[in-house]
Amino acid sequence: MATRYQSLVNPETRLLLGPQFALLGESFRSERTSLRERNGEVNNILIFFGGSDPGNCTGMVLHALESMSLKGVNVTVLVGNQHPAIASLEKRCKERGYQFLIQSAEVPRLMSKADLCIGAAGVTTWERCCLGLPALAIAIADNQVPIALAAAEKGVICYLGKQQDVTNSSIEIALETMMSSPNNLMKMSGIAMALVDGNGAERVSEIIT
């Protein structure tokens, strides 16, 4: 990471690299200040693949969950207003008793409330880290792969691979493993919060002004 941009900038350019400079909204830092202590138990699952999910990975995850026993676990599904399958997703969530939200402005609160997230491996990775939210991540675009691999190496996500390589079975197995390992989830949460503290925008502002 320290050298990947050297050939693209002038030698005197100062590079602000790494999760400590993640440019998150103020709402995430604010939510972090009142964050409850996570104990590794999974009572609330958030499914969120960002504002765009052109391949309907959300639907694939729902299909995997339909064959699992999630008694006593609340599931919230959040999609962007341009999602290609809103009507069918809403219908499936209603049938399963899942909460279904479209283009919510309460993402920090939803992440704070959740005990585990199933989502994409893009910029939401850093938002989840800021709030210590363990995640089962799937890359829904090629540019998410490097982020996913780095985050998995750090131990802040369980990375399943690219969307086209993920199966219902792999989702089920990974989810069951994570839900049965509260100590691992607590460890993942702690590492994530240490990696991203939500002050990245302030650091960048101080340097460039």
GROMACS .gro file of C-alpha atoms in nm:
model
  209
    1MET     CA    1   0.000   0.000   0.000
    2ALA     CA    2   0.281   0.240   0.084
    3THR     CA    3   0.427   0.222  -0.267
    4ARG     CA    4   0.136   0.148  -0.499
    5TYR     CA    5   0.086   0.515  -0.598
    6GLN     CA    6   0.448   0.623  -0.631
    7SER     CA    7   0.449   0.600  -1.008
    8LEU     CA    8   0.133   0.812  -1.031
    9VAL     CA    9   0.232   1.119  -0.828
   10ASN     CA   10   0.519   1.362  -0.792
   11PRO     CA   11   0.796   1.259  -0.548
   12GLU     CA   12   0.706   1.544  -0.311
   13THR     CA   13   0.338   1.445  -0.292
   14ARG     CA   14   0.222   1.351   0.057
   15LEU     CA   15   0.003   1.044   0.050
   16LEU     CA   16  -0.264   0.987   0.313
   17LEU     CA   17  -0.308   0.613   0.300
   18GLY     CA   18  -0.477   0.356   0.517
   19PRO     CA   19  -0.797   0.313   0.721
   20GLN     CA   20  -0.693   0.589   0.963
   21PHE     CA   21  -0.776   0.833   0.683
   22ALA     CA   22  -1.112   0.678   0.590
   23LEU     CA   23  -1.347   0.963   0.501
   24LEU     CA   24  -1.661   0.877   0.694
   25GLY     CA   25  -1.960   1.096   0.763
   26GLU     CA   26  -1.988   1.267   1.099
   27SER     CA   27  -2.290   1.050   1.181
   28PHE     CA   28  -2.068   0.743   1.210
   29ARG     CA   29  -1.829   0.909   1.453
   30SER     CA   30  -2.125   1.038   1.652
   31GLU     CA   31  -2.289   0.695   1.667
   32ARG     CA   32  -1.961   0.545   1.784
   33THR     CA   33  -1.957   0.765   2.097
   34SER     CA   34  -2.271   0.596   2.230
   35LEU     CA   35  -2.206   0.249   2.093
   36ARG     CA   36  -2.319  -0.038   2.314
   37GLU     CA   37  -2.070  -0.303   2.415
   38ARG     CA   38  -2.086  -0.599   2.181
   39ASN     CA   39  -2.086  -0.944   2.347
   40GLY     CA   40  -2.064  -1.161   2.036
   41GLU     CA   41  -2.425  -1.278   2.051
   42VAL     CA   42  -2.617  -1.248   1.724
   43ASN     CA   43  -2.974  -1.131   1.776
   44ASN     CA   44  -2.991  -0.881   1.490
   45ILE     CA   45  -2.859  -0.931   1.137
   46LEU     CA   46  -2.829  -0.648   0.885
   47ILE     CA   47  -2.820  -0.729   0.512
   48PHE     CA   48  -2.684  -0.429   0.325
   49PHE     CA   49  -2.492  -0.426  -0.004
   50GLY     CA   50  -2.461  -0.050  -0.037
   51GLY     CA   51  -2.656   0.187  -0.254
   52SER     CA   52  -2.607  -0.031  -0.562
   53ASP     CA   53  -2.655  -0.405  -0.589
   54PRO     CA   54  -2.692  -0.465  -0.964
   55GLY     CA   55  -2.644  -0.841  -0.936
   56ASN     CA   56  -2.904  -0.867  -0.658
   57CYS     CA   57  -2.669  -1.022  -0.406
   58THR     CA   58  -2.932  -0.927  -0.149
   59GLY     CA   59  -3.170  -1.175  -0.308
   60MET     CA   60  -2.906  -1.447  -0.306
   61VAL     CA   61  -2.845  -1.398   0.066
   62LEU     CA   62  -3.219  -1.406   0.137
   63HIS     CA   63  -3.244  -1.733  -0.053
   64ALA     CA   64  -2.966  -1.879   0.162
   65LEU     CA   65  -3.135  -1.761   0.483
   66GLU     CA   66  -3.465  -1.920   0.383
   67SER     CA   67  -3.319  -2.266   0.434
   68MET     CA   68  -3.174  -2.179   0.776
   69SER     CA   69  -3.329  -2.176   1.119
   70LEU     CA   70  -3.291  -1.823   1.255
   71LYS     CA   71  -3.542  -1.849   1.537
   72GLY     CA   72  -3.522  -1.546   1.765
   73VAL     CA   73  -3.299  -1.352   1.525
   74ASN     CA   74  -3.424  -1.025   1.378
   75VAL     CA   75  -3.325  -0.956   1.017
   76THR     CA   76  -3.319  -0.612   0.858
   77VAL     CA   77  -3.274  -0.575   0.482
   78LEU     CA   78  -3.163  -0.237   0.347
   79VAL     CA   79  -3.141  -0.152  -0.024
   80GLY     CA   80  -3.093   0.160  -0.235
   81ASN     CA   81  -3.388   0.310  -0.420
   82GLN     CA   82  -3.240   0.200  -0.755
   83HIS     CA   83  -3.218  -0.166  -0.661
   84PRO     CA   84  -3.340  -0.378  -0.957
   85ALA     CA   85  -3.557  -0.612  -0.749
   86ILE     CA   86  -3.722  -0.397  -0.483
   87ALA     CA   87  -4.073  -0.540  -0.529
   88SER     CA   88  -3.969  -0.906  -0.504
   89LEU     CA   89  -3.734  -0.841  -0.211
   90GLU     CA   90  -4.003  -0.656  -0.021
   91LYS     CA   91  -4.248  -0.942  -0.079
   92ARG     CA   92  -3.998  -1.203   0.042
   93CYS     CA   93  -3.910  -1.000   0.350
   94LYS     CA   94  -4.275  -0.958   0.439
   95GLU     CA   95  -4.330  -1.334   0.409
   96ARG     CA   96  -4.033  -1.402   0.639
   97GLY     CA   97  -4.110  -1.128   0.889
   98TYR     CA   98  -3.795  -0.933   0.804
   99GLN     CA   99  -3.775  -0.556   0.824
  100PHE     CA  100  -3.733  -0.407   0.475
  101LEU     CA  101  -3.598  -0.055   0.425
  102ILE     CA  102  -3.531   0.149   0.112
  103GLN     CA  103  -3.269   0.426   0.100
  104SER     CA  104  -3.261   0.483   0.474
  105ALA     CA  105  -3.073   0.778   0.619
  106GLU     CA  106  -3.021   0.581   0.940
  107VAL     CA  107  -2.735   0.356   0.828
  108PRO     CA  108  -2.514   0.434   1.132
  109ARG     CA  109  -2.799   0.354   1.371
  110LEU     CA  110  -2.883   0.032   1.185
  111MET     CA  111  -2.519  -0.077   1.196
  112SER     CA  112  -2.499   0.009   1.564
  113LYS     CA  113  -2.810  -0.197   1.638
  114ALA     CA  114  -2.694  -0.497   1.434
  115ASP     CA  115  -2.476  -0.775   1.575
  116LEU     CA  116  -2.366  -0.905   1.236
  117CYS     CA  117  -2.380  -0.769   0.883
  118ILE     CA  118  -2.390  -0.949   0.551
  119GLY     CA  119  -2.282  -0.707   0.285
  120ALA     CA  120  -2.045  -0.585   0.018
  121ALA     CA  121  -1.672  -0.530   0.054
  122GLY     CA  122  -1.661  -0.169  -0.063
  123VAL     CA  123  -1.649   0.156   0.135
  124THR     CA  124  -1.908   0.023   0.379
  125THR     CA  125  -1.624  -0.193   0.511
  126TRP     CA  126  -1.481   0.113   0.687
  127GLU     CA  127  -1.822   0.224   0.813
  128ARG     CA  128  -1.877  -0.117   0.971
  129CYS     CA  129  -1.528  -0.108   1.121
  130CYS     CA  130  -1.592   0.229   1.281
  131LEU     CA  131  -1.891   0.082   1.463
  132GLY     CA  132  -1.728  -0.252   1.540
  133LEU     CA  133  -1.978  -0.446   1.333
  134PRO     CA  134  -1.854  -0.796   1.234
  135ALA     CA  135  -1.935  -0.882   0.875
  136LEU     CA  136  -1.970  -1.160   0.627
  137ALA     CA  137  -1.858  -0.989   0.307
  138ILE     CA  138  -1.898  -1.057  -0.063
  139ALA     CA  139  -1.726  -0.862  -0.340
  140ILE     CA  140  -1.992  -0.736  -0.584
  141ALA     CA  141  -1.737  -0.554  -0.804
  142ASP     CA  142  -1.377  -0.624  -0.902
  143ASN     CA  143  -1.247  -0.311  -0.727
  144GLN     CA  144  -1.378  -0.446  -0.397
  145VAL     CA  145  -1.154  -0.752  -0.404
  146PRO     CA  146  -0.833  -0.581  -0.278
  147ILE     CA  147  -1.029  -0.420   0.008
  148ALA     CA  148  -1.188  -0.753   0.098
  149LEU     CA  149  -0.859  -0.942   0.098
  150ALA     CA  150  -0.688  -0.677   0.312
  151ALA     CA  151  -0.980  -0.659   0.556
  152ALA     CA  152  -0.994  -1.037   0.585
  153GLU     CA  153  -0.620  -1.051   0.652
  154LYS     CA  154  -0.666  -0.799   0.932
  155GLY     CA  155  -0.946  -1.011   1.075
  156VAL     CA  156  -1.233  -0.762   1.048
  157ILE     CA  157  -1.448  -0.956   0.799
  158CYS     CA  158  -1.515  -1.310   0.687
  159TYR     CA  159  -1.467  -1.287   0.311
  160LEU     CA  160  -1.657  -1.532   0.092
  161GLY     CA  161  -1.524  -1.420  -0.246
  162LYS     CA  162  -1.670  -1.264  -0.559
  163GLN     CA  163  -2.045  -1.276  -0.598
  164GLN     CA  164  -2.031  -1.516  -0.892
  165ASP     CA  165  -1.827  -1.761  -0.688
  166VAL     CA  166  -2.047  -1.757  -0.378
  167THR     CA  167  -2.311  -2.025  -0.322
  168ASN     CA  168  -2.605  -2.062  -0.087
  169SER     CA  169  -2.413  -2.335   0.090
  170SER     CA  170  -2.105  -2.120   0.146
  171ILE     CA  171  -2.321  -1.842   0.290
  172GLU     CA  172  -2.500  -2.082   0.523
  173ILE     CA  173  -2.181  -2.247   0.647
  174ALA     CA  174  -2.004  -1.915   0.707
  175LEU     CA  175  -2.303  -1.763   0.881
  176GLU     CA  176  -2.357  -2.064   1.107
  177THR     CA  177  -1.988  -2.064   1.196
  178MET     CA  178  -1.986  -1.694   1.283
  179MET     CA  179  -2.307  -1.712   1.486
  180SER     CA  180  -2.170  -2.002   1.691
  181SER     CA  181  -1.844  -1.820   1.769
  182PRO     CA  182  -1.923  -1.523   1.996
  183ASN     CA  183  -1.562  -1.490   2.112
  184ASN     CA  184  -1.443  -1.462   1.753
  185LEU     CA  185  -1.707  -1.200   1.679
  186MET     CA  186  -1.599  -0.998   1.982
  187LYS     CA  187  -1.238  -1.018   1.867
  188MET     CA  188  -1.337  -0.914   1.514
  189SER     CA  189  -1.530  -0.618   1.653
  190GLY     CA  190  -1.237  -0.500   1.865
  191ILE     CA  191  -0.989  -0.521   1.577
  192ALA     CA  192  -1.230  -0.333   1.350
  193MET     CA  193  -1.279  -0.046   1.594
  194ALA     CA  194  -0.905  -0.013   1.645
  195LEU     CA  195  -0.855   0.000   1.268
  196VAL     CA  196  -1.106   0.280   1.198
  197ASP     CA  197  -1.184   0.533   1.468
  198GLY     CA  198  -1.403   0.765   1.259
  199ASN     CA  199  -1.162   1.059   1.272
  200GLY     CA  200  -1.020   1.017   0.922
  201ALA     CA  201  -1.191   1.321   0.772
  202GLU     CA  202  -1.066   1.539   1.058
  203ARG     CA  203  -0.710   1.415   1.007
  204VAL     CA  204  -0.722   1.490   0.636
  205SER     CA  205  -0.873   1.833   0.700
  206GLU     CA  206  -0.599   1.925   0.946
  207ILE     CA  207  -0.329   1.824   0.699
  208ILE     CA  208  -0.463   2.003   0.391
  209THR     CA  209  -0.565   2.329   0.562
   0.00000   0.00000   0.00000
